[in-house]
Amino acid sequence: MKLLEEFIQEKGTVLPGNVLKVDAFLNHQIDPGLMQEMGKAFAERFKNLGITKIVTIESSGIAPAVFAGLALSVPVVFARKKKSVTLTDNLYTSTVYSYTKKESNDISVSKQFLTDADTILIIDDFLANGQAALGLLEIAELAGAKVAGIGIVIEKSFQQGRELLNKTGIPVYSLARIASLENEEILFLEEE
């Protein structure tokens, strides 16, 4: 998606450890126009798969997931990282490791909002090592829900996440695929 690549080039910053900082438009300050275009792109790619819900993880996946949900006219469910007084029982739970934060978190979805009648689209902000998406796949499996596809905003193609997800046989679609962040330069994979 050329528009997203332009935002990444103009407003993204490469940090040590192959970390791409995109807080100017995605995961701190959000650009609604960009989110709308990303939502349309995800909807176009997955529109004929019978999706009944979109599932993501708080917090950075919520904005692109909501715009995709709007474009597909389906609800969005986000896995919570922290338990609250209103979210304690009847949960599907998985543990995921965050590459950026270097920590593991339990993520949970209420059994009320995800069932074996659902066909879901998983959406996440980044694909690096694939742990977030694998955690959401585990939750979908626990619920008996069918996973129609995985939508990723930014994929770091030089890390193992894509390879792990491809082994599941579930279609993966990334809006921007980064080939390298070496020497603080952002290089994209050419569109196939």
Short mmCIF file of C-alpha atoms in Angstrom, two decimals:
data_model
loop_
_atom_site.label_atom_id
_atom_site.label_comp_id
_atom_site.label_asym_id
_atom_site.label_seq_id
_atom_site.Cartn_x
_atom_site.Cartn_y
_atom_site.Cartn_z
CA MET A 1 0.00 0.00 0.00
CA LYS A 2 1.86 3.02 -1.30
CA LEU A 3 0.15 5.53 1.00
CA LEU A 4 1.24 3.60 4.08
CA GLU A 5 4.78 3.25 2.73
CA GLU A 6 4.90 7.03 2.25
CA PHE A 7 3.80 7.59 5.86
CA ILE A 8 6.45 5.13 7.08
CA GLN A 9 9.19 6.85 5.04
CA GLU A 10 8.17 10.38 6.03
CA LYS A 11 7.16 9.89 9.67
CA GLY A 12 8.73 6.61 10.79
CA THR A 13 12.00 6.39 12.70
CA VAL A 14 14.35 3.43 12.88
CA LEU A 15 15.62 2.72 16.39
CA PRO A 16 18.40 0.33 17.48
CA GLY A 17 17.48 -3.35 17.45
CA ASN A 18 15.46 -3.21 14.21
CA VAL A 19 12.62 -1.33 15.89
CA LEU A 20 10.47 0.91 13.69
CA LYS A 21 8.85 3.78 15.57
CA VAL A 22 5.54 4.81 13.96
CA ASP A 23 3.92 6.65 16.83
CA ALA A 24 3.29 9.74 14.66
CA PHE A 25 0.46 7.98 12.78
CA LEU A 26 -0.26 4.47 14.10
CA ASN A 27 0.42 3.61 17.71
CA HIS A 28 0.32 6.83 19.71
CA GLN A 29 -1.06 9.54 17.47
CA ILE A 30 -3.45 8.07 14.90
CA ASP A 31 -4.05 9.41 11.39
CA PRO A 32 -7.77 8.72 10.74
CA GLY A 33 -7.51 9.21 6.97
CA LEU A 34 -4.73 6.64 6.75
CA MET A 35 -6.67 4.26 9.02
CA GLN A 36 -9.71 4.59 6.76
CA GLU A 37 -7.66 3.70 3.68
CA MET A 38 -6.08 0.76 5.48
CA GLY A 39 -9.51 -0.46 6.58
CA LYS A 40 -10.71 -0.32 2.97
CA ALA A 41 -7.62 -2.24 1.79
CA PHE A 42 -8.18 -5.01 4.35
CA ALA A 43 -11.89 -5.14 3.49
CA GLU A 44 -11.17 -5.40 -0.22
CA ARG A 45 -8.73 -8.26 0.32
CA PHE A 46 -10.95 -10.30 2.67
CA LYS A 47 -14.49 -9.25 1.62
CA ASN A 48 -15.74 -12.57 0.22
CA LEU A 49 -14.69 -14.85 3.07
CA GLY A 50 -17.81 -14.66 5.25
CA ILE A 51 -16.13 -12.76 8.07
CA THR A 52 -18.39 -12.21 11.08
CA LYS A 53 -15.85 -10.54 13.42
CA ILE A 54 -12.44 -8.93 13.44
CA VAL A 55 -10.11 -9.80 16.31
CA THR A 56 -7.05 -7.81 17.37
CA ILE A 57 -4.94 -7.07 20.47
CA GLU A 58 -5.05 -3.85 22.42
CA SER A 59 -3.97 -1.23 21.83
CA SER A 60 -2.25 -0.47 18.53
CA GLY A 61 -4.28 -2.99 16.54
CA ILE A 62 -7.59 -1.40 17.52
CA ALA A 63 -7.62 1.57 15.12
CA PRO A 64 -6.90 -0.38 11.90
CA ALA A 65 -9.23 -3.15 13.06
CA VAL A 66 -12.09 -0.71 13.69
CA PHE A 67 -11.75 0.83 10.24
CA ALA A 68 -11.66 -2.63 8.66
CA GLY A 69 -14.72 -3.56 10.74
CA LEU A 70 -16.48 -0.44 9.50
CA ALA A 71 -15.64 -1.29 5.88
CA LEU A 72 -16.80 -4.91 6.32
CA SER A 73 -19.78 -4.02 8.57
CA VAL A 74 -18.72 -6.45 11.31
CA PRO A 75 -17.93 -6.04 15.04
CA VAL A 76 -14.38 -5.77 16.32
CA VAL A 77 -13.22 -7.70 19.39
CA PHE A 78 -9.90 -6.88 21.00
CA ALA A 79 -7.94 -9.16 23.25
CA ARG A 80 -7.16 -7.41 26.49
CA LYS A 81 -3.72 -7.48 28.03
CA LYS A 82 -4.82 -6.57 31.52
CA LYS A 83 -7.65 -8.05 33.50
CA SER A 84 -10.25 -5.72 34.95
CA VAL A 85 -13.09 -6.09 37.43
CA THR A 86 -15.45 -6.55 34.48
CA LEU A 87 -13.29 -9.14 32.69
CA THR A 88 -12.49 -11.99 35.07
CA ASP A 89 -14.49 -15.10 34.15
CA ASN A 90 -15.34 -17.10 31.03
CA LEU A 91 -12.22 -16.10 29.13
CA TYR A 92 -10.14 -17.53 26.34
CA THR A 93 -6.52 -16.77 27.24
CA SER A 94 -3.15 -17.06 25.55
CA THR A 95 0.35 -15.83 26.39
CA VAL A 96 2.25 -13.72 23.85
CA TYR A 97 5.75 -12.33 23.84
CA SER A 98 6.23 -8.73 22.68
CA TYR A 99 9.37 -8.21 20.59
CA THR A 100 9.27 -4.43 21.13
CA LYS A 101 8.56 -4.48 24.87
CA LYS A 102 10.63 -7.61 25.58
CA GLU A 103 7.95 -9.04 27.86
CA SER A 104 5.21 -11.68 27.89
CA ASN A 105 1.56 -10.81 28.42
CA ASP A 106 -1.53 -12.90 28.88
CA ILE A 107 -4.21 -11.80 26.43
CA SER A 108 -7.87 -12.57 27.00
CA VAL A 109 -11.15 -12.48 25.09
CA SER A 110 -14.54 -13.01 26.70
CA LYS A 111 -16.27 -16.21 25.61
CA GLN A 112 -19.36 -14.04 25.16
CA PHE A 113 -17.82 -12.32 22.12
CA LEU A 114 -16.14 -15.19 20.26
CA THR A 115 -17.81 -18.50 19.46
CA ASP A 116 -17.65 -21.47 17.12
CA ALA A 117 -20.20 -19.70 14.90
CA ASP A 118 -17.66 -16.97 14.05
CA THR A 119 -15.43 -16.61 11.03
CA ILE A 120 -12.78 -14.11 11.99
CA LEU A 121 -10.18 -11.87 10.46
CA ILE A 122 -7.19 -11.22 12.69
CA ILE A 123 -5.65 -7.76 12.32
CA ASP A 124 -2.46 -6.56 14.01
CA ASP A 125 -0.24 -3.50 13.70
CA PHE A 126 3.10 -5.31 13.31
CA LEU A 127 4.34 -8.73 12.25
CA ALA A 128 7.87 -9.37 13.49
CA ASN A 129 8.21 -12.72 15.22
CA GLY A 130 4.54 -13.66 14.83
CA GLN A 131 3.79 -14.15 18.51
CA ALA A 132 0.79 -11.83 18.70
CA ALA A 133 -0.90 -13.42 15.70
CA LEU A 134 -0.13 -16.92 17.02
CA GLY A 135 -1.68 -15.97 20.37
CA LEU A 136 -4.83 -14.77 18.61
CA LEU A 137 -4.90 -17.97 16.55
CA GLU A 138 -4.76 -19.94 19.81
CA ILE A 139 -7.71 -17.97 21.19
CA ALA A 140 -9.67 -18.58 17.98
CA GLU A 141 -8.92 -22.31 18.25
CA LEU A 142 -10.07 -22.37 21.88
CA ALA A 143 -13.32 -20.71 20.78
CA GLY A 144 -13.75 -23.06 17.82
CA ALA A 145 -13.89 -20.04 15.51
CA LYS A 146 -12.73 -20.26 11.91
CA VAL A 147 -9.88 -17.91 10.93
CA ALA A 148 -10.36 -16.63 7.37
CA GLY A 149 -7.21 -14.53 7.23
CA ILE A 150 -4.61 -12.43 8.98
CA GLY A 151 -4.17 -8.75 8.10
CA ILE A 152 -0.98 -6.99 9.11
CA VAL A 153 -0.35 -3.25 8.87
CA ILE A 154 3.48 -3.40 8.83
CA GLU A 155 5.45 -6.60 8.32
CA LYS A 156 9.15 -6.83 9.10
CA SER A 157 9.81 -9.46 6.43
CA PHE A 158 13.39 -10.00 7.56
CA GLN A 159 12.13 -11.58 10.81
CA GLN A 160 10.55 -15.02 11.23
CA GLY A 161 6.89 -14.05 11.74
CA ARG A 162 5.70 -14.50 8.14
CA GLU A 163 7.36 -17.90 7.90
CA LEU A 164 5.64 -19.06 11.12
CA LEU A 165 2.22 -17.80 9.97
CA ASN A 166 2.59 -19.32 6.50
CA LYS A 167 2.93 -22.73 8.17
CA THR A 168 -0.64 -22.38 9.48
CA GLY A 169 -2.05 -22.31 5.94
CA ILE A 170 -4.09 -19.19 6.77
CA PRO A 171 -3.80 -16.35 4.22
CA VAL A 172 -1.62 -13.48 5.44
CA TYR A 173 -1.88 -10.03 3.86
CA SER A 174 0.45 -7.19 4.87
CA LEU A 175 -0.14 -3.61 3.77
CA ALA A 176 3.57 -2.74 3.96
CA ARG A 177 6.41 -5.27 3.90
CA ILE A 178 9.79 -4.07 5.10
CA ALA A 179 12.83 -5.87 3.67
CA SER A 180 15.40 -4.14 5.87
CA LEU A 181 15.95 -1.48 8.52
CA GLU A 182 19.75 -1.64 8.34
CA ASN A 183 21.75 1.58 8.62
CA GLU A 184 18.56 3.35 9.73
CA GLU A 185 17.22 3.06 6.17
CA ILE A 186 13.74 1.70 5.52
CA LEU A 187 13.67 -0.60 2.48
CA PHE A 188 10.41 -2.18 1.32
CA LEU A 189 9.87 -5.48 -0.47
CA GLU A 190 8.61 -4.92 -3.96
CA GLU A 191 4.94 -5.79 -4.51
CA GLU A 192 4.42 -9.28 -5.86
#
